[in-house]
Short mmCIF file of C-alpha atoms and ligand atoms in Angstrom, two decimals:
data_model
loop_
_atom_site.label_atom_id
_atom_site.label_comp_id
_atom_site.label_asym_id
_atom_site.label_seq_id
_atom_site.Cartn_x
_atom_site.Cartn_y
_atom_site.Cartn_z
CA MET A 1273 -19.36 -32.12 -24.13
CA ASP A 1274 -15.78 -32.77 -23.06
CA LYS A 1275 -13.88 -30.30 -20.93
CA LEU A 1276 -11.90 -28.79 -23.80
CA LYS A 1277 -15.05 -28.10 -25.86
CA LEU A 1278 -16.75 -26.55 -22.84
CA LEU A 1279 -13.73 -24.33 -22.28
CA LEU A 1280 -13.77 -23.20 -25.94
CA VAL A 1281 -17.50 -22.41 -25.81
CA LEU A 1282 -17.07 -20.41 -22.60
CA LEU A 1283 -14.12 -18.54 -24.13
CA ALA A 1284 -16.12 -17.71 -27.27
CA LEU A 1285 -19.04 -16.49 -25.15
CA GLY A 1286 -16.66 -14.37 -23.09
CA LEU A 1287 -15.17 -12.81 -26.23
CA ALA A 1288 -18.61 -12.10 -27.67
CA VAL A 1289 -19.65 -10.34 -24.47
CA GLY A 1290 -16.31 -8.53 -24.37
CA THR A 1291 -16.55 -7.13 -27.88
CA SER A 1292 -20.17 -6.08 -27.57
CA ALA A 1293 -19.72 -4.82 -24.03
CA GLN A 1294 -20.55 -1.20 -24.72
CA ILE A 1295 -23.57 -1.98 -26.85
CA VAL A 1296 -26.84 -1.40 -25.02
CA LYS A 1297 -30.22 -2.00 -26.66
CA GLY A 1298 -32.90 -1.83 -24.01
CA SER A 1299 -32.65 -1.42 -20.28
CA LEU A 1300 -29.43 -1.58 -18.32
CA ALA A 1301 -29.00 -3.08 -14.85
CA ASP A 1302 -26.66 -1.81 -12.15
CA GLU A 1303 -24.53 -4.07 -9.93
CA GLY A 1304 -27.39 -4.37 -7.46
CA GLY A 1305 -29.64 -5.76 -10.21
CA ASN A 1306 -31.76 -2.62 -10.38
CA ILE A 1307 -32.67 -0.93 -13.64
CA VAL A 1308 -30.44 2.09 -14.40
CA ASN A 1309 -32.66 5.19 -14.20
CA ALA A 1310 -30.62 7.80 -16.11
CA HIS A 1311 -32.33 9.32 -19.16
CA GLY A 1312 -31.04 12.12 -21.39
CA ALA A 1313 -27.71 11.01 -19.94
CA GLY A 1314 -24.08 12.02 -20.29
CA ILE A 1315 -20.82 10.50 -19.09
CA MET A 1316 -17.79 12.15 -17.46
CA HIS A 1317 -14.50 10.24 -17.36
CA TYR A 1318 -12.52 11.13 -14.24
CA ASN A 1319 -9.62 9.41 -12.49
CA GLY A 1320 -10.07 6.10 -14.29
CA ARG A 1321 -13.83 5.88 -13.77
CA TYR A 1322 -16.80 6.68 -15.95
CA TYR A 1323 -19.59 8.63 -14.20
CA LEU A 1324 -23.02 8.41 -15.80
CA PHE A 1325 -25.55 11.14 -14.98
CA GLY A 1326 -29.16 11.17 -16.14
CA GLU A 1327 -32.75 12.20 -15.49
CA ILE A 1328 -34.59 10.14 -12.89
CA LYS A 1329 -37.98 9.23 -14.32
CA THR A 1330 -40.49 7.64 -11.93
CA GLY A 1331 -44.24 7.80 -11.36
CA ASN A 1332 -47.20 8.07 -13.66
CA THR A 1333 -47.00 9.72 -17.05
CA TRP A 1334 -49.61 12.35 -17.87
CA LEU A 1335 -50.35 14.67 -20.78
CA VAL A 1336 -50.12 18.36 -19.93
CA ALA A 1337 -53.43 19.96 -20.93
CA GLY A 1338 -53.74 22.81 -23.41
CA GLN A 1339 -50.56 22.13 -25.39
CA GLN A 1340 -50.33 21.95 -29.18
CA TRP A 1341 -47.96 18.99 -28.96
CA GLU A 1342 -47.60 15.69 -27.09
CA ASP A 1343 -46.38 17.18 -23.81
CA TYR A 1344 -46.15 13.93 -21.84
CA ARG A 1345 -44.52 14.33 -18.44
CA VAL A 1346 -43.53 12.66 -15.19
CA PRO A 1347 -42.58 14.58 -12.02
CA ALA A 1348 -39.04 15.98 -12.27
CA GLY A 1349 -37.05 13.34 -10.35
CA GLY A 1350 -33.65 15.00 -10.12
CA VAL A 1351 -30.38 13.56 -11.42
CA SER A 1352 -28.95 10.09 -10.76
CA CYS A 1353 -25.31 8.99 -10.87
CA TYR A 1354 -23.75 5.60 -11.62
CA SER A 1355 -20.05 4.81 -11.96
CA SER A 1356 -18.07 2.16 -13.79
CA LYS A 1357 -14.48 1.27 -14.66
CA ASP A 1358 -15.34 -0.66 -17.80
CA LEU A 1359 -18.74 0.69 -19.00
CA GLN A 1360 -20.20 -2.74 -18.24
CA HIS A 1361 -20.54 -2.93 -14.46
CA TRP A 1362 -22.40 0.08 -13.08
CA LYS A 1363 -22.36 0.99 -9.40
CA TYR A 1364 -25.29 3.10 -8.22
CA GLU A 1365 -23.84 6.24 -6.63
CA GLY A 1366 -27.20 7.68 -5.59
CA VAL A 1367 -29.08 10.87 -6.36
CA ALA A 1368 -26.53 13.46 -7.49
CA LEU A 1369 -29.03 16.34 -7.54
CA LYS A 1370 -32.23 16.09 -5.53
CA PRO A 1371 -35.49 17.67 -6.67
CA THR A 1372 -37.45 19.81 -4.19
CA VAL A 1373 -41.02 19.01 -3.25
CA GLY A 1374 -43.85 21.49 -2.77
CA ASP A 1375 -42.08 24.73 -3.77
CA THR A 1376 -43.30 25.66 -7.23
CA SER A 1377 -41.05 28.73 -7.25
CA SER A 1378 -37.95 26.49 -7.15
CA ASP A 1379 -36.24 25.46 -10.40
CA LEU A 1380 -35.90 21.95 -8.97
CA ASP A 1381 -39.51 21.50 -7.88
CA THR A 1382 -40.98 18.17 -8.96
CA SER A 1383 -43.60 20.12 -10.96
CA ARG A 1384 -40.81 21.46 -13.20
CA VAL A 1385 -38.62 19.92 -15.90
CA ILE A 1386 -35.01 18.85 -15.19
CA GLU A 1387 -33.54 17.34 -18.35
CA ARG A 1388 -30.31 16.30 -20.09
CA PRO A 1389 -27.83 16.81 -17.19
CA LYS A 1390 -24.16 16.85 -18.21
CA VAL A 1391 -21.07 17.15 -15.97
CA VAL A 1392 -17.47 18.28 -16.53
CA PHE A 1393 -14.51 18.69 -14.17
CA ASN A 1394 -12.81 22.05 -13.84
CA SER A 1395 -9.11 21.37 -13.25
CA SER A 1396 -8.36 24.90 -11.95
CA THR A 1397 -11.16 25.15 -9.38
CA LYS A 1398 -11.18 21.34 -8.77
CA LYS A 1399 -14.98 21.46 -8.87
CA PHE A 1400 -17.38 19.23 -10.78
CA VAL A 1401 -19.89 21.34 -12.68
CA MET A 1402 -23.29 20.12 -13.87
CA TRP A 1403 -25.42 21.96 -16.45
CA MET A 1404 -28.97 20.92 -17.29
CA HIS A 1405 -32.15 22.08 -19.01
CA ILE A 1406 -34.56 23.65 -16.51
CA ASP A 1407 -38.10 24.33 -17.61
CA LYS A 1408 -41.74 24.66 -16.65
CA LYS A 1409 -44.16 21.93 -17.68
CA ASP A 1410 -45.18 23.90 -20.80
CA TYR A 1411 -41.51 24.49 -21.73
CA SER A 1412 -41.99 28.27 -21.62
CA TYR A 1413 -39.15 28.89 -19.10
CA SER A 1414 -36.33 27.66 -21.41
CA GLN A 1415 -33.32 28.10 -19.13
CA SER A 1416 -30.04 26.35 -18.40
CA GLY A 1417 -29.34 25.47 -14.77
CA VAL A 1418 -25.97 24.93 -13.11
CA ALA A 1419 -24.93 22.95 -10.02
CA ILE A 1420 -21.55 22.29 -8.39
CA SER A 1421 -19.85 19.61 -6.28
CA ASP A 1422 -16.45 18.80 -4.75
CA LYS A 1423 -16.90 15.12 -5.55
CA PRO A 1424 -17.61 13.51 -8.92
CA ALA A 1425 -20.75 11.65 -7.86
CA GLY A 1426 -22.07 14.58 -5.83
CA PRO A 1427 -24.20 15.58 -4.04
CA TYR A 1428 -24.43 18.63 -6.31
CA HIS A 1429 -25.41 22.01 -4.95
CA TYR A 1430 -27.75 23.89 -7.29
CA LEU A 1431 -26.75 27.48 -8.02
CA TYR A 1432 -29.18 29.12 -10.46
CA SER A 1433 -30.56 29.05 -14.00
CA VAL A 1434 -30.08 31.49 -16.83
CA LYS A 1435 -31.01 32.35 -20.39
CA PRO A 1436 -27.50 32.67 -21.90
CA ASN A 1437 -27.14 36.25 -23.18
CA GLY A 1438 -30.91 36.55 -22.86
CA ASN A 1439 -31.53 33.65 -25.27
CA MET A 1440 -33.85 30.68 -24.78
CA SER A 1441 -32.12 27.39 -24.02
CA ARG A 1442 -33.89 24.04 -24.11
CA ASP A 1443 -32.27 20.71 -25.14
CA MET A 1444 -28.61 21.12 -24.31
CA THR A 1445 -25.21 19.54 -23.88
CA LEU A 1446 -21.91 20.50 -22.32
CA PHE A 1447 -18.55 20.12 -24.03
CA LYS A 1448 -15.07 20.49 -22.52
CA ASP A 1449 -12.28 20.97 -25.04
CA ASP A 1450 -8.63 19.85 -24.73
CA ASP A 1451 -7.64 23.46 -23.91
CA ASN A 1452 -9.97 23.30 -20.86
CA LYS A 1453 -12.48 25.71 -22.36
CA ALA A 1454 -16.08 24.55 -21.87
CA TYR A 1455 -19.12 25.28 -24.00
CA LEU A 1456 -22.87 25.06 -23.57
CA VAL A 1457 -24.73 23.95 -26.71
CA TYR A 1458 -28.50 24.46 -26.72
CA SER A 1459 -31.63 24.66 -28.83
CA SER A 1460 -32.61 28.30 -28.85
CA GLU A 1461 -34.85 30.82 -30.58
CA GLN A 1462 -38.03 28.68 -30.21
CA ASN A 1463 -35.96 25.59 -31.16
CA LYS A 1464 -35.36 27.05 -34.65
CA THR A 1465 -31.63 27.72 -34.21
CA MET A 1466 -28.94 26.30 -31.96
CA GLN A 1467 -26.40 28.35 -30.09
CA VAL A 1468 -22.97 27.52 -28.68
CA CYS A 1469 -21.81 29.66 -25.76
CA LEU A 1470 -18.34 29.73 -24.23
CA LEU A 1471 -18.53 29.36 -20.43
CA SER A 1472 -16.52 31.43 -17.95
CA ASN A 1473 -13.20 29.96 -16.75
CA ASN A 1474 -14.89 28.45 -13.69
CA TYR A 1475 -17.64 27.00 -15.97
CA LEU A 1476 -20.33 28.58 -13.77
CA SER A 1477 -21.72 31.20 -16.14
CA PRO A 1478 -22.14 31.90 -19.85
CA THR A 1479 -19.78 34.47 -21.41
CA LYS A 1480 -20.72 36.98 -24.08
CA THR A 1481 -18.91 34.82 -26.66
CA PHE A 1482 -21.51 32.76 -28.45
CA SER A 1483 -22.48 31.77 -31.97
CA ARG A 1484 -25.69 30.87 -33.76
CA ILE A 1485 -25.44 27.54 -35.58
CA LEU A 1486 -27.72 25.30 -37.68
CA ILE A 1487 -29.71 28.47 -38.28
CA GLY A 1488 -33.40 27.86 -38.95
CA ARG A 1489 -32.83 24.10 -39.01
CA ASN A 1490 -35.06 23.15 -36.04
CA ARG A 1491 -32.62 20.81 -34.30
CA GLU A 1492 -32.39 19.51 -30.74
CA ALA A 1493 -30.84 16.70 -28.62
CA PRO A 1494 -27.27 17.92 -29.30
CA ALA A 1495 -24.25 15.64 -28.77
CA LEU A 1496 -20.90 17.34 -29.46
CA PHE A 1497 -17.57 15.51 -29.62
CA LYS A 1498 -14.06 15.97 -30.98
CA SER A 1499 -12.09 13.60 -33.17
CA GLY A 1500 -8.60 14.66 -34.30
CA HIS A 1501 -8.82 18.41 -34.76
CA LYS A 1502 -12.47 18.51 -35.76
CA TYR A 1503 -15.72 18.95 -33.84
CA TYR A 1504 -18.77 16.83 -34.66
CA LEU A 1505 -22.30 17.68 -33.61
CA ILE A 1506 -25.10 15.12 -33.82
CA THR A 1507 -28.65 16.43 -33.43
CA SER A 1508 -32.22 15.25 -33.89
CA SER A 1509 -35.19 16.96 -35.45
CA CYS A 1510 -37.88 18.45 -33.16
CA THR A 1511 -40.68 15.87 -32.91
CA GLY A 1512 -41.07 15.70 -29.12
CA TRP A 1513 -40.68 12.18 -27.73
CA SER A 1514 -41.19 10.58 -31.16
CA PRO A 1515 -38.11 9.45 -33.06
CA ASN A 1516 -36.89 11.08 -36.28
CA ALA A 1517 -33.74 11.11 -38.42
CA ALA A 1518 -30.48 12.31 -36.84
CA THR A 1519 -28.06 14.47 -38.78
CA TYR A 1520 -24.53 15.68 -38.06
CA ALA A 1521 -22.42 18.73 -38.72
CA VAL A 1522 -18.65 19.28 -38.65
CA ALA A 1523 -16.59 22.32 -37.64
CA ASP A 1524 -13.01 23.41 -36.96
CA SER A 1525 -14.00 25.13 -33.71
CA PRO A 1526 -16.75 24.38 -31.14
CA LEU A 1527 -18.26 27.77 -32.00
CA GLY A 1528 -18.44 26.82 -35.67
CA PRO A 1529 -19.16 27.57 -38.43
CA TYR A 1530 -20.65 24.07 -38.86
CA ARG A 1531 -20.93 22.33 -42.20
CA GLU A 1532 -24.00 20.12 -42.32
CA PHE A 1533 -23.93 16.51 -43.43
CA GLY A 1534 -26.69 13.94 -43.54
CA ASN A 1535 -27.73 11.10 -41.32
CA PRO A 1536 -24.86 9.26 -39.56
CA CYS A 1537 -27.06 6.18 -39.03
CA ARG A 1538 -26.71 3.28 -41.47
CA GLY A 1539 -28.94 0.34 -42.36
CA LYS A 1540 -32.37 -0.73 -41.14
CA GLY A 1541 -34.12 1.81 -38.94
CA ALA A 1542 -31.67 4.62 -39.76
CA GLU A 1543 -34.46 7.04 -40.78
CA PHE A 1544 -35.76 6.98 -37.19
CA THR A 1545 -32.37 6.69 -35.41
CA TYR A 1546 -33.37 3.08 -34.60
CA GLN A 1547 -36.34 4.50 -32.61
CA ALA A 1548 -34.00 6.58 -30.41
CA GLN A 1549 -32.84 10.18 -29.89
CA SER A 1550 -29.25 11.33 -29.35
CA THR A 1551 -28.04 12.42 -25.93
CA PHE A 1552 -24.23 12.03 -25.81
CA VAL A 1553 -21.17 10.75 -27.67
CA LEU A 1554 -18.52 9.24 -25.41
CA PRO A 1555 -14.88 9.00 -26.47
CA ILE A 1556 -13.49 5.65 -25.27
CA SER A 1557 -10.54 6.39 -23.03
CA GLY A 1558 -7.21 5.19 -24.50
CA LYS A 1559 -8.81 4.33 -27.88
CA PRO A 1560 -8.52 7.36 -30.18
CA GLY A 1561 -11.18 7.47 -32.90
CA GLN A 1562 -13.52 5.12 -31.00
CA PHE A 1563 -16.77 6.46 -29.59
CA ILE A 1564 -20.08 5.32 -28.18
CA PHE A 1565 -23.22 6.98 -29.51
CA MET A 1566 -25.69 7.19 -26.61
CA ALA A 1567 -29.40 7.68 -27.24
CA ASP A 1568 -32.77 7.41 -25.51
CA ARG A 1569 -35.58 5.17 -26.65
CA TRP A 1570 -38.46 7.19 -25.23
CA ASN A 1571 -41.69 5.51 -24.21
CA LYS A 1572 -43.88 8.61 -24.29
CA LEU A 1573 -46.97 6.96 -22.78
CA ASP A 1574 -44.99 5.51 -19.88
CA LEU A 1575 -41.83 7.61 -19.63
CA PRO A 1576 -40.12 5.62 -16.80
CA LYS A 1577 -40.17 2.62 -19.17
CA SER A 1578 -37.96 4.52 -21.63
CA ASP A 1579 -34.67 2.72 -22.20
CA TYR A 1580 -31.35 3.13 -23.96
CA LEU A 1581 -29.46 2.58 -27.17
CA TRP A 1582 -25.66 2.71 -27.07
CA LEU A 1583 -23.89 1.93 -30.33
CA PRO A 1584 -20.31 2.13 -31.61
CA LEU A 1585 -19.67 5.29 -33.63
CA LYS A 1586 -16.86 5.67 -36.17
CA VAL A 1587 -15.31 8.79 -37.66
CA ASN A 1588 -13.37 8.93 -40.90
CA GLY A 1589 -12.60 12.49 -41.98
CA ASN A 1590 -15.95 14.18 -42.53
CA THR A 1591 -17.84 10.89 -42.35
CA VAL A 1592 -19.53 9.82 -39.13
CA SER A 1593 -21.20 6.42 -39.13
CA ILE A 1594 -23.33 4.52 -36.66
CA ALA A 1595 -24.51 1.00 -37.46
CA GLY A 1596 -27.69 -0.24 -35.80
CA ASP A 1597 -27.14 -3.96 -36.38
C1 LIG B 2142 -37.84 16.20 -26.77
C2 LIG B 2142 -36.55 16.51 -26.05
C3 LIG B 2142 -36.61 15.81 -24.72
C4 LIG B 2142 -37.83 16.31 -23.98
C5 LIG B 2142 -39.06 16.11 -24.83
C6 LIG B 2142 -40.31 16.70 -24.19
O1 LIG B 2142 -37.90 16.78 -28.01
O2 LIG B 2142 -35.45 16.09 -26.79
O3 LIG B 2142 -35.42 16.03 -23.99
O4 LIG B 2142 -37.67 17.68 -23.72
O5 LIG B 2142 -38.91 16.71 -26.08
O6 LIG B 2142 -41.41 16.45 -24.99
#
């Protein structure tokens, strides 16, 4: 091959990598060549960098005895953080929230459940605030936990957990609106109905303002995002670690009411969200209308081997579409 041809091939390869840069189908490596361990993840964009937070899953997977469902677990590993300027090169920032060992009364004990951590920045208090699902191994605790830090990557200091307004909260997400109000969205009422609760101005506690949404619809794995003036909520059905069909709903306010639509996924594998489950939708900074749909491909029999699916997501009015191919 002459030099010009080689140059053209390299350029084409570079463009291909560039355009598919945010697509992830499988595991993801950090800059040190280690596998990114961040499940049920979310991303915060702050000061020109993307910060990825997720569940650390290590160790052997076991089935919790006496449950009516496939309650596969690994020890709660705390929350990891990675950062990137371009969503391609990820720097490992370390453990953002450490678990505690040997204190079963602690929310963060390795015998517990720490899932779906999400972080937002509070511009009045200048604090970074993390909310997460805190549970016991049989999922009977059903609380939301909160932690705080002065720095984006942490370390985060755990404060407490709560049932917002006395209501159960399991799978959850956090959403910060353009007016700086923040909301906790969670599966509640035995996973039958979701709730959206406005947080206090410092984002550290639930307020009494909350709504019940997707009533009786049995949804979980919420991912809430805004496009234009509308709010879009992607959820999964409740089938544990096994994949199912995603659906989405649209509202004029984070608190709803939400109008339900069907499955945003298109093409082969859409009925099972391409074997994945939603965790977050990331707006791409500086590119209005462009998003990344982030999902987990759970490996229930060996949970640390779970990996990721990140796909481009498009919005056109009330239509949300995700293409798997
Ligand atoms: C899923 C949920 C996960 C995890 C799992 C436990 O339904 O979305 O975050 O809680 O159940 O089985």
